[in-house]
Coordinates of N, CA and C in Angstrom, one line a residue:
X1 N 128.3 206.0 106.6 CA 127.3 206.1 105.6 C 126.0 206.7 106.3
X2 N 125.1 207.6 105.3 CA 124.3 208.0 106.4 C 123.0 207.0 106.5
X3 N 122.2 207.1 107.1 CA 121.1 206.4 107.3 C 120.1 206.6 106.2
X4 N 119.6 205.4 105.9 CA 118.4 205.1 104.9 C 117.2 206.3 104.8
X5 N 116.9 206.5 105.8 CA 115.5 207.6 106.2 C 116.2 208.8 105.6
X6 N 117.7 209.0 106.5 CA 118.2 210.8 106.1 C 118.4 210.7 104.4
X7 N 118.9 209.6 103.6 CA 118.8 209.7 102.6 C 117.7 209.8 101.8
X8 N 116.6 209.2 102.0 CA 115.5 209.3 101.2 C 115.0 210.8 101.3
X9 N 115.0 211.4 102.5 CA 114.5 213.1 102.3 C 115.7 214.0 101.7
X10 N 116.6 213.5 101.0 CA 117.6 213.8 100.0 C 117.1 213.5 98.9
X11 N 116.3 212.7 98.7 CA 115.9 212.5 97.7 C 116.7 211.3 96.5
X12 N 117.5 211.2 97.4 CA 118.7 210.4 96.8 C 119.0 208.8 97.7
X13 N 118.6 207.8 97.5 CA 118.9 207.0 98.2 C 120.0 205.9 98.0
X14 N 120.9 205.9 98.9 CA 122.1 205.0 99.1 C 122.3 204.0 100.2
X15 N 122.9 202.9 99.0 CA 122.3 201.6 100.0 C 123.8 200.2 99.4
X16 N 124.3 199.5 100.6 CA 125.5 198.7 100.0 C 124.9 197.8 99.9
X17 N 125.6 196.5 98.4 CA 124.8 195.4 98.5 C 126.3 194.4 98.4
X18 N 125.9 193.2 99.3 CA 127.3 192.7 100.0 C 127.1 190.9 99.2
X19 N 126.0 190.6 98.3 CA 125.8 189.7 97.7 C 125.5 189.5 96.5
X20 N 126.6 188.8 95.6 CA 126.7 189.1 93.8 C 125.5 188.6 93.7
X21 N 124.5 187.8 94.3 CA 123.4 187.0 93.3 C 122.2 188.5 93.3
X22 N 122.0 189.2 94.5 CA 121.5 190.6 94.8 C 122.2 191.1 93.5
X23 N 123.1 191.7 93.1 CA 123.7 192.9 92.4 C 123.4 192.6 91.0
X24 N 123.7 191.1 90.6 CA 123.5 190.2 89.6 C 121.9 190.8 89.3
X25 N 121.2 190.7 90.3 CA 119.3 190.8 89.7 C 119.3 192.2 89.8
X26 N 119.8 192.8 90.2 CA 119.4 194.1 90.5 C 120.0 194.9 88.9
X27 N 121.6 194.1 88.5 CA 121.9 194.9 87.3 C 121.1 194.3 86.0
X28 N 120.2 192.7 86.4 CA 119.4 192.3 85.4 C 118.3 193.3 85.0
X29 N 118.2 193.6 86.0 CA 116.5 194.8 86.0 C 117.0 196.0 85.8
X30 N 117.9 196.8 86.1 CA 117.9 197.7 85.2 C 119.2 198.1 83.8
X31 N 119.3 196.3 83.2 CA 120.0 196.8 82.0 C 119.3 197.5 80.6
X32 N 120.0 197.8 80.0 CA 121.2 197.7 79.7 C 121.9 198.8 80.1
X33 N 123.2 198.7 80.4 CA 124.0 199.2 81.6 C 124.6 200.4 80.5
X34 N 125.0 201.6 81.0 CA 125.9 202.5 80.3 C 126.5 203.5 81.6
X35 N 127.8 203.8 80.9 CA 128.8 204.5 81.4 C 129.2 205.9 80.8
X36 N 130.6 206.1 81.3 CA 131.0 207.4 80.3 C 132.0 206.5 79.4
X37 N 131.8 205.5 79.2 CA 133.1 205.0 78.0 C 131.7 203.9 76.6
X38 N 131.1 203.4 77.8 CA 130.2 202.2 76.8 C 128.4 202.6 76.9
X39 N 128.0 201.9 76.2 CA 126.4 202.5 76.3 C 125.7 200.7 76.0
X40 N 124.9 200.4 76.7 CA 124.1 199.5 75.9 C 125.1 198.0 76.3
X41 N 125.6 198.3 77.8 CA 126.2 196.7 78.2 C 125.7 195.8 79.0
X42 N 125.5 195.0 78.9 CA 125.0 193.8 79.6 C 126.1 193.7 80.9
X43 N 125.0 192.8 81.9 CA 125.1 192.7 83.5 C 127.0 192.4 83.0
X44 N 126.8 190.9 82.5 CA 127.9 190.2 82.2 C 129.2 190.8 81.7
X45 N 128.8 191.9 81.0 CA 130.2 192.9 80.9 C 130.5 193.3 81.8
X46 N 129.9 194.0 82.7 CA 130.7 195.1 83.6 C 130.9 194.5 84.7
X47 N 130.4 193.1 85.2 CA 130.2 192.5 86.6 C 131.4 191.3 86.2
X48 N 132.5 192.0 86.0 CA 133.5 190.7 85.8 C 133.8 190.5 86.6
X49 N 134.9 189.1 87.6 CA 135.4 188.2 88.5 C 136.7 189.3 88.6
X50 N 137.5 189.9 89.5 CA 138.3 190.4 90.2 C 138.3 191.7 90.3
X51 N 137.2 192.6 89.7 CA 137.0 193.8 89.4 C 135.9 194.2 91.1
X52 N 135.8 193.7 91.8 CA 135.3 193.4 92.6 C 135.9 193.0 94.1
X53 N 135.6 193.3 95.4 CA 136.0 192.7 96.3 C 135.6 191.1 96.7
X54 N 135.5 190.5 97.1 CA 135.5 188.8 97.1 C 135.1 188.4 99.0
X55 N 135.5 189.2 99.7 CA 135.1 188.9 100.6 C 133.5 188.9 101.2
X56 N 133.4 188.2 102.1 CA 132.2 187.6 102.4 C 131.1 188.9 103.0
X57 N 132.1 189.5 104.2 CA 131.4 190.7 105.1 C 131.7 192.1 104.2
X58 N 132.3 192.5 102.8 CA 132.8 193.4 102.6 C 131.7 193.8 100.9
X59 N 131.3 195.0 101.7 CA 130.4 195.6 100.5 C 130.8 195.3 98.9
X60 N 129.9 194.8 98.2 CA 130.6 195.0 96.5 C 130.3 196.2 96.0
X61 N 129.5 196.5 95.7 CA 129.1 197.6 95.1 C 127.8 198.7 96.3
X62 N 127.9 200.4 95.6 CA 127.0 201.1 96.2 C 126.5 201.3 95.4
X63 N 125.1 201.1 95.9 CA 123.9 201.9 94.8 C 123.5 203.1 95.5
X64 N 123.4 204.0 94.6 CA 122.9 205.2 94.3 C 121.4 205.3 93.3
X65 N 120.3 206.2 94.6 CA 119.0 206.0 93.4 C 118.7 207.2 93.3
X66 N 118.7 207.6 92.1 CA 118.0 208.9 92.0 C 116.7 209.1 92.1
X67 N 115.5 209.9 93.0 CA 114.3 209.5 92.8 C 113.1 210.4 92.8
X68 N 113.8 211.5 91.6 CA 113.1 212.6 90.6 C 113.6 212.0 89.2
X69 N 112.0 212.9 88.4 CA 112.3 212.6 87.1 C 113.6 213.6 86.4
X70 N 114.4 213.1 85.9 CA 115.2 213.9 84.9 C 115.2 213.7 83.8
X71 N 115.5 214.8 82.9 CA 115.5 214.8 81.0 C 116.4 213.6 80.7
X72 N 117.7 213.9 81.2 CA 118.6 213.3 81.0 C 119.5 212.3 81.9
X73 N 118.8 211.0 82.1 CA 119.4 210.1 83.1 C 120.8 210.0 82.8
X74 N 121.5 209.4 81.2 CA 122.8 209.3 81.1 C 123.6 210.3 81.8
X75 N 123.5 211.7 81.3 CA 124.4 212.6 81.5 C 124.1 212.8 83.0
X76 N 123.1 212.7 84.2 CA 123.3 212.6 85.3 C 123.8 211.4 86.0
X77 N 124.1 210.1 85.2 CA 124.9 209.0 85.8 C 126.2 209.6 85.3
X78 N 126.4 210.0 84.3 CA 128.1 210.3 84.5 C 128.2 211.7 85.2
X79 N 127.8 212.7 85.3 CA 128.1 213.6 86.3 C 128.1 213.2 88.0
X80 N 127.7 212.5 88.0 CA 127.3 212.1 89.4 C 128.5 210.8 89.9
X81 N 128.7 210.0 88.8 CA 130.0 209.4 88.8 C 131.0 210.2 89.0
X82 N 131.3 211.0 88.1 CA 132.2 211.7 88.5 C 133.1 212.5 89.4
X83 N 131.8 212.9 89.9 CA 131.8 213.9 91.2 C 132.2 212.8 92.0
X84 N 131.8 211.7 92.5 CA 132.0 210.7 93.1 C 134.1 210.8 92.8
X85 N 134.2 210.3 92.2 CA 135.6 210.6 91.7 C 136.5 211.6 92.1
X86 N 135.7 212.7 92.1 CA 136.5 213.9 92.1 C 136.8 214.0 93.7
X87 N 135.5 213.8 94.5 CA 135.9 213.9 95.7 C 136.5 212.9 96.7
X88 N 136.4 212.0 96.2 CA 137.5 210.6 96.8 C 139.3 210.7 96.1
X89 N 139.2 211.5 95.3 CA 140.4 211.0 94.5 C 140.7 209.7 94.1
X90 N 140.0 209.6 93.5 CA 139.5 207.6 93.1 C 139.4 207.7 91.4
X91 N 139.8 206.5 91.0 CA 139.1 206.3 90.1 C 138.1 204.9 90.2
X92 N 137.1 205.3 90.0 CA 135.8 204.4 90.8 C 135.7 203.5 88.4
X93 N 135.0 202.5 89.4 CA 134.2 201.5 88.0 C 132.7 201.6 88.4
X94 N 132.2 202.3 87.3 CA 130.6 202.2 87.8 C 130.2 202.6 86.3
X95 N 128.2 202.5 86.8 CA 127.4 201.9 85.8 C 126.2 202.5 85.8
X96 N 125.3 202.9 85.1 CA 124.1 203.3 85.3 C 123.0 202.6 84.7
X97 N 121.9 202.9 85.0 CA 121.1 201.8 84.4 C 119.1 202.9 85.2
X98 N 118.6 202.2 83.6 CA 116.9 202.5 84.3 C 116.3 201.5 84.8
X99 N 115.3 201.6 85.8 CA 114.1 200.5 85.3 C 112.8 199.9 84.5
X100 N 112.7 199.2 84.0 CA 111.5 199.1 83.5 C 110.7 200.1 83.7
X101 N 110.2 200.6 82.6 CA 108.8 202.1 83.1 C 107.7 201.9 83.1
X102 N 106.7 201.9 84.1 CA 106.2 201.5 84.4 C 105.5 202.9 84.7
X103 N 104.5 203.6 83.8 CA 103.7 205.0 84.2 C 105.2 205.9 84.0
X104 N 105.5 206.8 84.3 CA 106.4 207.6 84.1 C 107.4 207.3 85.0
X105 N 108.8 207.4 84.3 CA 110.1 207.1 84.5 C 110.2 208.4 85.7
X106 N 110.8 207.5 86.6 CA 111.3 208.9 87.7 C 112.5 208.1 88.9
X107 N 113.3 207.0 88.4 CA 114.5 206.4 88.8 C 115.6 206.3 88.2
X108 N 116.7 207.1 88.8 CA 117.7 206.4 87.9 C 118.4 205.7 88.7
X109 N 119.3 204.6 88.4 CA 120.7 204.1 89.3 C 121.7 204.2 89.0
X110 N 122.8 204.5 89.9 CA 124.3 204.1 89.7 C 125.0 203.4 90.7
X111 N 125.6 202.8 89.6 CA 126.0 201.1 90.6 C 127.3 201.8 90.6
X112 N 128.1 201.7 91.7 CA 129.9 201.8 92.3 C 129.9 200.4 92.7
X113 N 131.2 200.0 92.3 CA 131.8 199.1 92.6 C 132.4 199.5 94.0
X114 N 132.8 199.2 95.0 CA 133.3 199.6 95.9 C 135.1 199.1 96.2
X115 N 135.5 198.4 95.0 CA 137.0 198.7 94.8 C 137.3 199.7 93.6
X116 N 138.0 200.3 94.1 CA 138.5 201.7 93.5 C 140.3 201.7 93.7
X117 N 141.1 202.5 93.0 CA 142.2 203.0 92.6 C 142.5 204.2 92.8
X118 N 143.3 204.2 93.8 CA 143.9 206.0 94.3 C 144.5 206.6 92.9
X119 N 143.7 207.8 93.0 CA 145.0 208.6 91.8 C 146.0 208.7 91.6
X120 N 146.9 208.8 93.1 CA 148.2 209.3 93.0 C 149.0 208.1 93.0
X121 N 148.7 206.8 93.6 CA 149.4 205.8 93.6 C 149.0 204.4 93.4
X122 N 147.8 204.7 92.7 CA 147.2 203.8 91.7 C 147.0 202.0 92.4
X123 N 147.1 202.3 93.5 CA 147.0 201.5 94.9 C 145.4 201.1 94.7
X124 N 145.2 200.1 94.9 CA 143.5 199.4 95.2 C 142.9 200.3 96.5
X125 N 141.7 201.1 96.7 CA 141.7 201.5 97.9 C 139.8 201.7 97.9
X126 N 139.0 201.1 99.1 CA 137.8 200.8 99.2 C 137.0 202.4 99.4
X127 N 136.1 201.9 98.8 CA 135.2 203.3 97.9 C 134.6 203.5 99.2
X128 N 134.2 204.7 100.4 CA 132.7 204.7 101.0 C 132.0 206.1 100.6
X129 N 130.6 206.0 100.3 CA 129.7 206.7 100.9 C 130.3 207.8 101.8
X130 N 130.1 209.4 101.9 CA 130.1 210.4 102.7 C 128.3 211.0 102.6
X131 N 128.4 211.6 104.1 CA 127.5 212.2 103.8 C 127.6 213.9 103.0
X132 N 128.6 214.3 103.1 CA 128.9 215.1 101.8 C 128.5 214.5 100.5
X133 N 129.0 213.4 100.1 CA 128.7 212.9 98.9 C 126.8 213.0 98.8
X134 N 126.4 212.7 99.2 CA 124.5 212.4 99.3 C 124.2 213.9 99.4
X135 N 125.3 214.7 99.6 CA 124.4 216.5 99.6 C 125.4 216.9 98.2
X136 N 126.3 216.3 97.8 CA 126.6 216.9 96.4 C 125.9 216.5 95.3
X137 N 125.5 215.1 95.8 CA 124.5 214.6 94.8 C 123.2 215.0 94.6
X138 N 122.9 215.4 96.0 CA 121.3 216.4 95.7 C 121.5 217.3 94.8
X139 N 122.3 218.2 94.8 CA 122.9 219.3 94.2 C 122.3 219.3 92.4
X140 N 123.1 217.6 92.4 CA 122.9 217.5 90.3 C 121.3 217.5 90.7
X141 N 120.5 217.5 91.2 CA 119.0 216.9 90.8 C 118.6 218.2 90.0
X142 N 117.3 218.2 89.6 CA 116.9 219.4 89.1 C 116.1 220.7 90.3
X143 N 115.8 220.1 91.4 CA 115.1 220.6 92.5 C 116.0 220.5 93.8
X144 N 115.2 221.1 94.6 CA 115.9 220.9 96.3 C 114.9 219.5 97.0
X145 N 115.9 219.4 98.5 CA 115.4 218.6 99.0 C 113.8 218.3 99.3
X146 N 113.1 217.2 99.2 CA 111.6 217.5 99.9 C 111.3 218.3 101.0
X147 N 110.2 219.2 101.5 CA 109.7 219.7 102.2 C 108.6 219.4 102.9
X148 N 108.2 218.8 103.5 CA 106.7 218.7 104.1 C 106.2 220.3 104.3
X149 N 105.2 220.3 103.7 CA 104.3 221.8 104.1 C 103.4 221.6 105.3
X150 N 103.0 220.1 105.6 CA 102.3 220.0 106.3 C 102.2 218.8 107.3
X151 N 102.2 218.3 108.2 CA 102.0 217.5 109.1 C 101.0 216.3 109.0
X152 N 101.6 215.3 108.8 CA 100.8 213.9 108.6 C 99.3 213.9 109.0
X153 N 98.3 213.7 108.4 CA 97.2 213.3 109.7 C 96.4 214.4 109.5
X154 N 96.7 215.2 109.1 CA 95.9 216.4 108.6 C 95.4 216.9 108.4

């Protein structure tokens, strides 16, 4: 997975969270949760008991933060899901969600569960992060990567 810093000048930040009471608050704050099948679900829906990996050291979920403003948060959480899908050959369980707005909206999230299901053989198989994935996801933004024009201190 790439590192925190390389992701933020993506503009995209991706980060694993390995503790339900974490994912639990994190999906409190930005419900209500929607997908490409449901709109308007609570934590308690989508964060059900085996849908999930269980072990102690093993990621549950990836978050993905988007962090430009877009028109359309939904339709960039399911495109962005998707793609996720397309290039794993997975079928992933995930979720999107805002946060509280606070001055102008300019985050989105999408939560991956990090157990997933191969296409072809429908086998349980663990989701990761590429750094392909974090430059296809720059892609959906509306803009390119940040640029510094200028040197800190300046």
């Amino acid at each position: 997975m790439p590192s925190f810093q390389e992701s933020r000048e993506w503009r995209v930040v991706v980060f694993p969270l390995y503790r339900v009471e974490e994912i639990l608050r994190l999906l409190r704050r930005i419900s209500p949760l929607f997908n490409d099948e449901r709109d308007r679900m609570t934590p308690g829906e989508w964060w059900v008991k085996e849908t999930y990996y269980a072990g102690k050291n093993m990621p549950k979920v990836v978050v993905v933060v988007f962090q430009v403003p877009v028109s359309d948060p939904v339709g960039l959480v399911n495109r962005a899901g998707f793609l996720l899908e397309r290039n794993h050959d997975m079928v992933l369980d995930w979720a999107g969600g805002l946060p509280p707005q606070r001055g102008e909206r300019w985050k989105t999230y999408l939560v991956v569960k990090t157990k997933g299901y191969s296409v072809q053989t429908g086998r349980s198989r663990v989701f990761r992060v590429t750094r392909r994935d974090i430059q296809d996801l720059q892609l959906l933004l509306p803009s390119g990567p940040r640029e510094r024009t200028r040197e800190r201190g300046r």
